[in-house]
Amino acid sequence: DAKTTQPNSMESNEEEPVHLPCNHSTISGTDYIHWYRQLPSQGPEYVIHGLTSNVNNRMASLAIAEDRKSSTLILHRATLRDAAVYYCILRALITGNQFYFGTGTSLTVIP
Amino acid sequence: DADVTQTPRNRITKTGKRIMLECSQTKGHDRMYWYRQDPGLGLRLIYYSFDVKDINKGEISDGYSVSRQAQAKFSLSLESAIPNQTALYFCATSDPQGGDYGYTFGSGTRLTVV
């Protein structure tokens, strides 16, 4: 399965933008890029996903490199409620939709 | 009510005991999954099921078994619990026909084996 590489931890000041990077150099043409986050004491929750084009939703934006070997999750204004572990995951359509999680990036938001 | 419900939320059991973790969902999804989370290791896939008659092993299935009793129910069993199975367990569902929004997770079951 395709692997992703993320920094173990990042910090951001409250109300500032946050850019969370993810490298996926072995991505295949049919792999979707998904981002999930896990708040303390909760199960992971969906944030955003994309294939080739940049994506925006109410929670975040996803910027995908032209060669698709990396992507960046952008939180436009970090709040204290955004403190969580963020997982970048590749979903391989061919192998049946299972997600394989890495260790993610633990985001700390500083008031 | 939650879309994906896991019971119990917390459980302490003794080494060698058999224990079952239950998961039920109201989303109508065919696909269900069991994950295990250990500190610093992210989530690892134990078993998954694409429909009632389908069961597949994940990354770390040794020591575990599952039962898909109905579309809405997927149970995880530890036949003889051991301390290194102490972890946080998550159930999840997905619907490949419903767009590409991936998984819905339950709130987790914290299992301690002493």
Short mmCIF file of C-alpha atoms in Angstrom, two decimals:
data_model
loop_
_atom_site.label_atom_id
_atom_site.label_comp_id
_atom_site.label_asym_id
_atom_site.label_seq_id
_atom_site.Cartn_x
_atom_site.Cartn_y
_atom_site.Cartn_z
CA ASP A 1 0.00 0.00 0.00
CA ALA A 2 1.14 3.49 -0.75
CA LYS A 3 2.72 5.22 2.21
CA THR A 4 2.53 8.77 3.45
CA THR A 5 5.05 10.78 5.44
CA GLN A 6 4.02 13.56 7.80
CA PRO A 7 5.84 15.54 10.48
CA ASN A 8 5.21 14.15 13.93
CA SER A 9 4.10 17.46 15.37
CA MET A 10 3.44 21.10 14.53
CA GLU A 11 2.45 24.20 16.41
CA SER A 12 0.35 27.15 15.36
CA ASN A 13 -0.86 30.32 16.98
CA GLU A 14 -4.58 30.74 17.34
CA GLU A 15 -6.29 32.53 14.44
CA GLU A 16 -3.32 32.05 12.14
CA PRO A 17 -3.27 29.79 9.07
CA VAL A 18 -1.78 26.32 9.38
CA HIS A 19 -0.21 24.33 6.57
CA LEU A 20 0.09 20.61 7.29
CA PRO A 21 2.31 18.83 4.75
CA CYS A 22 2.15 15.26 3.52
CA ASN A 23 4.51 13.42 1.20
CA HIS A 24 3.24 10.47 -0.84
CA SER A 25 5.89 9.89 -3.49
CA THR A 26 4.62 6.38 -4.36
CA ILE A 27 1.06 7.46 -5.06
CA SER A 28 -0.60 5.79 -8.03
CA GLY A 29 -2.87 7.42 -10.55
CA THR A 30 -6.07 6.10 -8.96
CA ASP A 31 -5.24 6.86 -5.32
CA TYR A 32 -7.38 9.48 -3.61
CA ILE A 33 -5.78 11.67 -0.96
CA HIS A 34 -7.84 11.80 2.22
CA TRP A 35 -7.34 13.81 5.38
CA TYR A 36 -8.84 12.84 8.70
CA ARG A 37 -8.38 14.30 12.12
CA GLN A 38 -8.70 12.78 15.56
CA LEU A 39 -9.68 14.98 18.45
CA PRO A 40 -8.71 13.83 21.94
CA SER A 41 -10.77 10.85 23.13
CA GLN A 42 -12.68 10.59 19.85
CA GLY A 43 -12.60 8.53 16.70
CA PRO A 44 -11.12 10.01 13.53
CA GLU A 45 -13.37 12.28 11.51
CA TYR A 46 -13.34 13.19 7.85
CA VAL A 47 -11.80 16.53 6.90
CA ILE A 48 -11.34 16.63 3.14
CA HIS A 49 -10.26 14.58 0.15
CA GLY A 50 -9.13 15.05 -3.43
CA LEU A 51 -7.68 13.38 -6.48
CA THR A 52 -5.87 15.94 -8.62
CA SER A 53 -7.37 19.38 -8.20
CA ASN A 54 -7.25 21.59 -5.14
CA VAL A 55 -10.34 21.29 -2.96
CA ASN A 56 -12.10 23.56 -0.51
CA ASN A 57 -14.79 22.88 2.05
CA ARG A 58 -16.05 24.53 5.20
CA MET A 59 -13.37 22.91 7.34
CA ALA A 60 -10.22 23.27 5.26
CA SER A 61 -8.52 23.42 1.89
CA LEU A 62 -6.44 20.75 0.24
CA ALA A 63 -3.63 21.75 -2.08
CA ILE A 64 -2.29 18.93 -4.25
CA ALA A 65 1.03 19.20 -6.02
CA GLU A 66 0.97 18.96 -9.79
CA ASP A 67 2.89 15.66 -9.72
CA ARG A 68 0.63 14.47 -6.85
CA LYS A 69 3.62 13.38 -4.79
CA SER A 70 2.74 15.74 -1.99
CA SER A 71 -0.24 17.61 -0.60
CA THR A 72 -0.94 20.22 2.03
CA LEU A 73 -3.92 20.57 4.31
CA ILE A 74 -4.64 24.21 5.01
CA LEU A 75 -6.59 25.40 8.01
CA HIS A 76 -7.25 29.05 7.28
CA ARG A 77 -7.66 30.25 10.87
CA ALA A 78 -6.62 27.80 13.55
CA THR A 79 -8.80 27.63 16.63
CA LEU A 80 -8.21 25.79 19.88
CA ARG A 81 -10.76 23.21 18.73
CA ASP A 82 -8.48 22.35 15.81
CA ALA A 83 -5.91 20.83 18.14
CA ALA A 84 -5.85 17.20 17.01
CA VAL A 85 -3.86 14.54 15.22
CA TYR A 86 -4.19 14.96 11.46
CA TYR A 87 -3.82 11.92 9.22
CA CYS A 88 -3.01 11.99 5.55
CA ILE A 89 -4.17 8.75 3.92
CA LEU A 90 -4.12 7.35 0.43
CA ARG A 91 -7.18 5.39 -0.57
CA ALA A 92 -6.48 2.84 -3.25
CA LEU A 93 -9.57 2.14 -5.30
CA ILE A 94 -8.03 -0.98 -6.77
CA THR A 95 -7.39 -2.69 -3.41
CA GLY A 96 -10.87 -2.16 -2.14
CA ASN A 97 -11.14 1.08 -0.25
CA GLN A 98 -9.41 0.15 3.01
CA PHE A 99 -7.63 2.98 4.75
CA TYR A 100 -4.18 2.46 6.19
CA PHE A 101 -3.31 5.10 8.72
CA GLY A 102 0.15 6.39 9.52
CA THR A 103 1.03 8.13 12.78
CA GLY A 104 -0.19 11.54 11.64
CA THR A 105 0.76 15.06 12.71
CA SER A 106 -0.14 16.23 16.18
CA LEU A 107 -1.21 19.87 15.91
CA THR A 108 -0.93 22.11 18.95
CA VAL A 109 -2.75 25.44 18.81
CA ILE A 110 -1.31 28.12 21.06
CA PRO A 111 -3.73 30.70 22.48
CA ASP B 1 -27.97 8.64 18.47
CA ALA B 2 -24.53 8.13 17.01
CA ASP B 3 -24.23 6.73 13.48
CA VAL B 4 -21.70 4.14 14.67
CA THR B 5 -22.08 2.85 18.22
CA GLN B 6 -19.49 0.82 20.03
CA THR B 7 -20.08 -1.11 23.25
CA PRO B 8 -18.68 -1.16 25.81
CA ARG B 9 -16.88 2.19 25.95
CA ASN B 10 -14.42 0.90 28.52
CA ARG B 11 -13.55 -2.61 29.61
CA ILE B 12 -11.03 -4.15 31.95
CA THR B 13 -10.51 -7.88 31.62
CA LYS B 14 -8.11 -10.50 32.85
CA THR B 15 -5.52 -12.36 30.83
CA GLY B 16 -6.98 -15.48 29.23
CA LYS B 17 -10.57 -14.29 29.25
CA ARG B 18 -12.71 -14.20 26.14
CA ILE B 19 -14.12 -10.80 25.33
CA MET B 20 -16.35 -9.40 22.62
CA LEU B 21 -16.51 -5.81 21.42
CA GLU B 22 -19.64 -4.87 19.57
CA CYS B 23 -20.33 -2.35 16.84
CA SER B 24 -23.63 -1.32 15.33
CA GLN B 25 -24.37 1.28 12.69
CA THR B 26 -27.41 3.13 11.41
CA LYS B 27 -25.82 4.48 8.22
CA GLY B 28 -26.89 1.54 6.06
CA HIS B 29 -23.32 0.99 4.90
CA ASP B 30 -22.23 -2.40 3.64
CA ARG B 31 -18.57 -2.04 4.60
CA MET B 32 -17.39 -2.25 8.19
CA TYR B 33 -13.93 -2.23 9.77
CA TRP B 34 -12.17 -2.80 13.06
CA TYR B 35 -9.05 -0.79 13.90
CA ARG B 36 -6.74 -0.81 16.86
CA GLN B 37 -4.88 2.25 18.13
CA ASP B 38 -1.79 2.14 20.30
CA PRO B 39 0.04 5.25 21.52
CA GLY B 40 2.45 6.53 18.89
CA LEU B 41 1.41 3.94 16.30
CA GLY B 42 -1.65 5.46 14.68
CA LEU B 43 -4.53 3.14 13.71
CA ARG B 44 -3.96 -0.36 12.39
CA LEU B 45 -6.55 -2.43 10.54
CA ILE B 46 -7.55 -5.70 12.23
CA TYR B 47 -10.43 -7.04 10.10
CA TYR B 48 -12.87 -5.71 7.55
CA SER B 49 -16.09 -6.87 5.93
CA PHE B 50 -17.59 -5.70 2.65
CA ASP B 51 -20.93 -7.41 3.23
CA VAL B 52 -22.55 -9.96 5.54
CA LYS B 53 -20.89 -12.94 3.85
CA ASP B 54 -17.47 -11.34 3.49
CA ILE B 55 -14.68 -11.29 6.10
CA ASN B 56 -11.11 -10.21 5.42
CA LYS B 57 -7.97 -10.03 7.53
CA GLY B 58 -6.19 -6.74 7.94
CA GLU B 59 -2.66 -5.92 9.05
CA ILE B 60 -2.85 -7.40 12.55
CA SER B 61 -5.53 -10.10 12.72
CA ASP B 62 -3.64 -12.63 14.86
CA GLY B 63 -5.38 -13.16 18.20
CA TYR B 64 -8.66 -11.69 16.95
CA SER B 65 -11.79 -12.96 15.23
CA VAL B 66 -14.86 -11.19 13.91
CA SER B 67 -18.50 -11.90 13.20
CA ARG B 68 -20.77 -9.98 10.83
CA GLN B 69 -24.16 -10.83 12.21
CA ALA B 70 -26.08 -8.45 9.98
CA GLN B 71 -25.42 -5.48 7.74
CA ALA B 72 -25.57 -3.24 10.78
CA LYS B 73 -23.54 -5.33 13.24
CA PHE B 74 -19.87 -6.27 13.30
CA SER B 75 -18.32 -7.80 16.42
CA LEU B 76 -14.67 -8.23 17.33
CA SER B 77 -13.63 -11.06 19.66
CA LEU B 78 -10.48 -11.74 21.60
CA GLU B 79 -10.59 -15.47 22.28
CA SER B 80 -7.94 -15.38 24.99
CA ALA B 81 -6.99 -11.84 25.90
CA ILE B 82 -3.36 -10.95 26.56
CA PRO B 83 -1.89 -7.75 28.00
CA ASN B 84 -0.43 -6.52 24.71
CA GLN B 85 -3.97 -6.34 23.35
CA THR B 86 -4.54 -3.40 25.67
CA ALA B 87 -5.45 -0.62 23.28
CA LEU B 88 -8.16 1.66 21.95
CA TYR B 89 -10.39 -0.11 19.42
CA PHE B 90 -12.39 1.66 16.73
CA CYS B 91 -15.14 0.43 14.47
CA ALA B 92 -15.81 2.22 11.18
CA THR B 93 -18.16 2.01 8.23
CA SER B 94 -17.95 3.18 4.63
CA ASP B 95 -20.16 3.33 1.59
CA PRO B 96 -18.44 3.23 -1.78
CA GLN B 97 -21.72 4.05 -3.50
CA GLY B 98 -22.30 7.19 -1.51
CA GLY B 99 -19.63 9.42 -2.89
CA ASP B 100 -16.08 9.49 -1.73
CA TYR B 101 -16.38 10.70 1.82
CA GLY B 102 -14.58 7.73 3.29
CA TYR B 103 -15.20 6.43 6.74
CA THR B 104 -17.42 7.11 9.71
CA PHE B 105 -15.86 6.05 12.99
CA GLY B 106 -17.34 5.11 16.31
CA SER B 107 -16.17 6.69 19.55
CA GLY B 108 -13.96 3.76 20.45
CA THR B 109 -13.67 1.06 23.10
CA ARG B 110 -10.82 1.33 25.56
CA LEU B 111 -9.74 -2.19 26.48
CA THR B 112 -7.34 -3.00 29.29
CA VAL B 113 -6.07 -6.55 29.78
CA VAL B 114 -4.52 -7.15 33.19
#
